[in-house]
PDB file of C-alpha atoms in Angstrom:
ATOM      1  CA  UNK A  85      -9.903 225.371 113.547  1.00  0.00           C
ATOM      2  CA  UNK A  86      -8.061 222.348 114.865  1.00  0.00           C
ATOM      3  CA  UNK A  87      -6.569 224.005 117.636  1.00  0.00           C
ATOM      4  CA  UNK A  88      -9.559 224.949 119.005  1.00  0.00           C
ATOM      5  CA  UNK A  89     -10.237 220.633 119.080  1.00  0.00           C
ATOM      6  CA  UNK A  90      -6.581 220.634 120.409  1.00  0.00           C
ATOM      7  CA  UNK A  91      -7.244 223.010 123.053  1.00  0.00           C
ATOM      8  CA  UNK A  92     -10.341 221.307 124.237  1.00  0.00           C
ATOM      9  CA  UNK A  93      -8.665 217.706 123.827  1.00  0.00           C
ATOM     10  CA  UNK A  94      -5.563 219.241 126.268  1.00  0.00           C
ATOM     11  CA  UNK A  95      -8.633 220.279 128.733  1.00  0.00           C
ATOM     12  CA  UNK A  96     -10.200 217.175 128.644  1.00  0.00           C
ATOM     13  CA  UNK A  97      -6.859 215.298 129.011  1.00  0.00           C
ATOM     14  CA  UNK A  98      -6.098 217.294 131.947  1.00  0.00           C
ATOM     15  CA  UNK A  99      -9.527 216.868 133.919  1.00  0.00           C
ATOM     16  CA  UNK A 100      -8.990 213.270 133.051  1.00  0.00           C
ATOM     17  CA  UNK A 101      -5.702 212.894 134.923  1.00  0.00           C
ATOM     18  CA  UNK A 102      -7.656 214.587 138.182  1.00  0.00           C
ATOM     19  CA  UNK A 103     -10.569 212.530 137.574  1.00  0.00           C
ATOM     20  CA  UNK A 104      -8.708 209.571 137.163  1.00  0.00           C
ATOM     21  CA  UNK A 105      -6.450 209.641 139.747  1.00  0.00           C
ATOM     22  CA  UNK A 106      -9.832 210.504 142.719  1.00  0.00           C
ATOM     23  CA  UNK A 107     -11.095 206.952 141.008  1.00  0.00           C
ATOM     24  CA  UNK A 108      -8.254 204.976 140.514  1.00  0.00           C
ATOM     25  CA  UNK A 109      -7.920 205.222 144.710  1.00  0.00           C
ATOM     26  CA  UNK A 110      -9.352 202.423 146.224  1.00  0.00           C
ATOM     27  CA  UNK A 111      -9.478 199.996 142.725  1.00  0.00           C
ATOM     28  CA  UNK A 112      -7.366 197.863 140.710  1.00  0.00           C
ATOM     29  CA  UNK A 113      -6.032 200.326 137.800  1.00  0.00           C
ATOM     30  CA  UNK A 114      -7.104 197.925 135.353  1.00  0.00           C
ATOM     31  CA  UNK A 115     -10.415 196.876 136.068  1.00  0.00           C
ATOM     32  CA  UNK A 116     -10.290 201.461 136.674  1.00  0.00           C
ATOM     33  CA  UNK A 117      -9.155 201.278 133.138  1.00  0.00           C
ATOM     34  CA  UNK A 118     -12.072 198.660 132.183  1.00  0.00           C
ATOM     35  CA  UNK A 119     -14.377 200.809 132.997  1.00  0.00           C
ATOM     36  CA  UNK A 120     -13.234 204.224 131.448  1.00  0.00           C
ATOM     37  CA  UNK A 121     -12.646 201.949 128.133  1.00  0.00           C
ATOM     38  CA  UNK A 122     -16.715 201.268 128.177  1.00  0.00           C
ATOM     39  CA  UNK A 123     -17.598 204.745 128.787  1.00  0.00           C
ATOM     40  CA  UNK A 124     -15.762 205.929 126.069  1.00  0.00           C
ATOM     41  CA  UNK A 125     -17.062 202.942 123.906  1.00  0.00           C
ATOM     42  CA  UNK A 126     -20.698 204.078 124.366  1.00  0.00           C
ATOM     43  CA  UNK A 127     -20.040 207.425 123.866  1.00  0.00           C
ATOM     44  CA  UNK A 128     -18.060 206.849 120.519  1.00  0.00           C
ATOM     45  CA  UNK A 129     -20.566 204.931 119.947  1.00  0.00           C
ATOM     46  CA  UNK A 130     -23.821 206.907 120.010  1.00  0.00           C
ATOM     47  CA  UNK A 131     -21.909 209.945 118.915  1.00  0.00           C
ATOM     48  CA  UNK A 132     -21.209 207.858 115.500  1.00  0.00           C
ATOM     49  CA  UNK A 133     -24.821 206.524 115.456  1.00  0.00           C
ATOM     50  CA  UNK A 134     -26.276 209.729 116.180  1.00  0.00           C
ATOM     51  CA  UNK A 135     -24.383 210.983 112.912  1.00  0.00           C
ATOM     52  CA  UNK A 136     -25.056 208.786 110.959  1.00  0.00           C
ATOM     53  CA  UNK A 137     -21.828 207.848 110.400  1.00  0.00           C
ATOM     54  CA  UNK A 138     -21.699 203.917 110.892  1.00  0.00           C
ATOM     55  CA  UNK A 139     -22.888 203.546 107.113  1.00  0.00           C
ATOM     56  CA  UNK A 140     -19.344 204.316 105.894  1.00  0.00           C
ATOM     57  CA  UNK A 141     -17.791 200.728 108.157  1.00  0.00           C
ATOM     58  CA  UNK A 142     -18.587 199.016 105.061  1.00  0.00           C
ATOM     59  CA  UNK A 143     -16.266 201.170 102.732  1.00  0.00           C
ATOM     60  CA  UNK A 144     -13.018 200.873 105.104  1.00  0.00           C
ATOM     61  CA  UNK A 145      -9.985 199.075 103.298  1.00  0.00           C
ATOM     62  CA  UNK A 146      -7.888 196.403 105.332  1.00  0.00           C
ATOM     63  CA  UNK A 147      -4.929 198.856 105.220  1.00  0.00           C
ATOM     64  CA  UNK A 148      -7.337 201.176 107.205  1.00  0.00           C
ATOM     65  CA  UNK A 149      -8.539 198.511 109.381  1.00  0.00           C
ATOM     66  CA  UNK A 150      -5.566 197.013 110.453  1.00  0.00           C
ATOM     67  CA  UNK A 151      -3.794 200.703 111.394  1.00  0.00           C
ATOM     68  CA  UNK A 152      -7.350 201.670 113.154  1.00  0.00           C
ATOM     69  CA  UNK A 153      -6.987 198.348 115.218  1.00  0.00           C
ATOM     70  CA  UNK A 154      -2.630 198.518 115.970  1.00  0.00           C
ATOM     71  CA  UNK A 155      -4.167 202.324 116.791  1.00  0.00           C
ATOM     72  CA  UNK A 156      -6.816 200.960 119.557  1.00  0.00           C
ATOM     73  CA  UNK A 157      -3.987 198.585 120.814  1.00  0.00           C
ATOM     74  CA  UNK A 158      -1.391 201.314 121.556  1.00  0.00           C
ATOM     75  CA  UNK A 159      -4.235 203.429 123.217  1.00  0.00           C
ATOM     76  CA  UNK A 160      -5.014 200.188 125.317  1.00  0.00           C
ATOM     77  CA  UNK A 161      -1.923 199.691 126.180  1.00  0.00           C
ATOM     78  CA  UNK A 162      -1.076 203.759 126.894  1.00  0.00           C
ATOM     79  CA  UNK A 163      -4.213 203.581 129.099  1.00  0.00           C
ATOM     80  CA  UNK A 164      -3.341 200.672 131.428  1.00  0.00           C
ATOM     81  CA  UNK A 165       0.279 202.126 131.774  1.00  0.00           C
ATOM     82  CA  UNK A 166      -1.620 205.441 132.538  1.00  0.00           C
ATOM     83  CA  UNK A 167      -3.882 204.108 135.404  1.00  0.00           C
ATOM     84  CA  UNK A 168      -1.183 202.519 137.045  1.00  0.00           C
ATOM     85  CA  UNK A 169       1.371 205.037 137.052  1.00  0.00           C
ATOM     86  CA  UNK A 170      -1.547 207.345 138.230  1.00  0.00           C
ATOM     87  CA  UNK A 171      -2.388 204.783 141.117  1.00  0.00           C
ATOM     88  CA  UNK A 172       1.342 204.537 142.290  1.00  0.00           C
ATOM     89  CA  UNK A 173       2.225 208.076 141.521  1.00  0.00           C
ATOM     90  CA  UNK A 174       1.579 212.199 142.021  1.00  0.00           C
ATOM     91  CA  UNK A 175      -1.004 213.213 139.544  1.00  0.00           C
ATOM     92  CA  UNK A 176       1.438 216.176 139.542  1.00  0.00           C
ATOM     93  CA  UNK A 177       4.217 214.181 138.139  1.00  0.00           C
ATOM     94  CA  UNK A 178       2.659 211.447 135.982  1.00  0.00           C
ATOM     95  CA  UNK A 179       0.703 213.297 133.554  1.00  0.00           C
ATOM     96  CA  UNK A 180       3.590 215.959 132.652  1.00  0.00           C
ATOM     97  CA  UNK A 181       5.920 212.663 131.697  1.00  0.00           C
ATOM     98  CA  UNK A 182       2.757 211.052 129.895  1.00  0.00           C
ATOM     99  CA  UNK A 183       2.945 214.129 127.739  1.00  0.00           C
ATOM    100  CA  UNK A 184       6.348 213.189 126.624  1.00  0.00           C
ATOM    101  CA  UNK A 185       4.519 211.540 124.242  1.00  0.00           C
ATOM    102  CA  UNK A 186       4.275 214.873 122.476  1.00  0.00           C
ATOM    103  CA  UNK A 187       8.230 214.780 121.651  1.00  0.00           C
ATOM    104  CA  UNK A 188       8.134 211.347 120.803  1.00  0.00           C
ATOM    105  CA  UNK A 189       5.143 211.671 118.425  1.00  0.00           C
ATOM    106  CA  UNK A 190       7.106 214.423 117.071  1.00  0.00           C
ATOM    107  CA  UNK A 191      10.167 212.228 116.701  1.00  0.00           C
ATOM    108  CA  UNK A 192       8.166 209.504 115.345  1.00  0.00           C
ATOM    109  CA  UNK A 193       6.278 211.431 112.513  1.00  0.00           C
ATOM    110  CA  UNK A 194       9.427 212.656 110.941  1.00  0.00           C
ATOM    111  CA  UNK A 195      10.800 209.037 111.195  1.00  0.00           C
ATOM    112  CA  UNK A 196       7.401 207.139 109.621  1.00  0.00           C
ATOM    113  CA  UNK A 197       5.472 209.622 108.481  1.00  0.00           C
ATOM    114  CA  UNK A 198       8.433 211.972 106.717  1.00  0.00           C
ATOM    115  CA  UNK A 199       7.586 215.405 108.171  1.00  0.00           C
ATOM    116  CA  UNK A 200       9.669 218.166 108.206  1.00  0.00           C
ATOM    117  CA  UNK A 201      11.306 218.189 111.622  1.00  0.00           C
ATOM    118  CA  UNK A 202      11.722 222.514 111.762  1.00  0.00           C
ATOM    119  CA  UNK A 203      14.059 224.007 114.213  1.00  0.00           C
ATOM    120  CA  UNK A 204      11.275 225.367 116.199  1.00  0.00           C
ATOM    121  CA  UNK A 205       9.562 222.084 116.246  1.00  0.00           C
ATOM    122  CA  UNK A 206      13.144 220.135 117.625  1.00  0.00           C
ATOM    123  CA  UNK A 207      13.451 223.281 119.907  1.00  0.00           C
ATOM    124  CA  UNK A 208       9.861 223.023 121.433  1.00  0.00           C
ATOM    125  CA  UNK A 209      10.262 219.051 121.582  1.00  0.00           C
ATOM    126  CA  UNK A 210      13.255 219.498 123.213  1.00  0.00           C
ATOM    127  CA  UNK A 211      11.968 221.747 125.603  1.00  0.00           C
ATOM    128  CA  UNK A 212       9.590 218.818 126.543  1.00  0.00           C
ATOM    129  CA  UNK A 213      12.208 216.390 127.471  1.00  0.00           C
ATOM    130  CA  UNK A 214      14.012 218.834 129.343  1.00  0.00           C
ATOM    131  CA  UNK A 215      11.120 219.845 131.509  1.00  0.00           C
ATOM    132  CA  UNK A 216      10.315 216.049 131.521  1.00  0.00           C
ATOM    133  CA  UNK A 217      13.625 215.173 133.315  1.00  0.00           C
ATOM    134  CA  UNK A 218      13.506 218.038 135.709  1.00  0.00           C
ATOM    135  CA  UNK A 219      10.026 216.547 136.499  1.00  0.00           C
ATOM    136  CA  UNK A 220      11.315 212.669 137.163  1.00  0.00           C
ATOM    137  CA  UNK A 221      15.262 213.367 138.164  1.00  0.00           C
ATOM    138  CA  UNK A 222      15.741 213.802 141.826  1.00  0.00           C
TER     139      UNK A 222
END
């Protein structure tokens, strides 16, 4: 079942790259970024209220905490990069290289994480980079 999520989280990114880049037009990309950051704060939000699922905050450890919180800075960070690469660049271009992040997450999760790195895995990561570089190279 989680590449159904997968599939609709690749859908989602997508219409966010067209949606973003129609708003990002005629505003500074991070006060753009601002406000996509509070939307998806009250939606998080209500979806884990309307759950029920704000009773477990009290039962997360530190280690959890602290890893949830670098987690919320990288996205922060990934997001204001994002905007402004969409303001500045071709929709076109800017969210294929953003998905390079797929080879380097693969990269990274054999270094930290010790996952088998398969052949098909470095072949389909390399694939990636290649069609990353045709993508930025002139």
């Amino acid at each position: 079942m989680w590449w159904f999520y997968a599939l609709l989280s690749a859908f989602f990114a997508a219409l966010t790259a067209i949606l973003a880049k129609i708003g990002v037009a005629d505003i500074p990309s991070n006060l753009a970024t601002a406000i996509r950051t509070l939307v998806i704060l009250v939606l998080a939000w209500a979806i884990v209220f309307a759950r029920g699922e704000y009773k477990g905050i009290g039962a997360l450890s530190k280690h959890a905490l602290l890893f949830l919180i670098l987690s919320g800075i990288a996205t922060g960070c990934s997001w204001i990069f994002y905007f402004k690469a969409l303001q500045i660049g071709k929709v076109s271009q800017v969210a294929p290289v953003d998905k390079l992040s797929v080879a380097l997450t693969i990269l990274l999760s054999a270094i930290f994480l010790h996952e088998t790195l398969t052949l098909k895995t470095a072949i389909g990561a390399s694939l990636i980079i290649a069609g990353t570089l045709v993508l930025i190279l002139k």
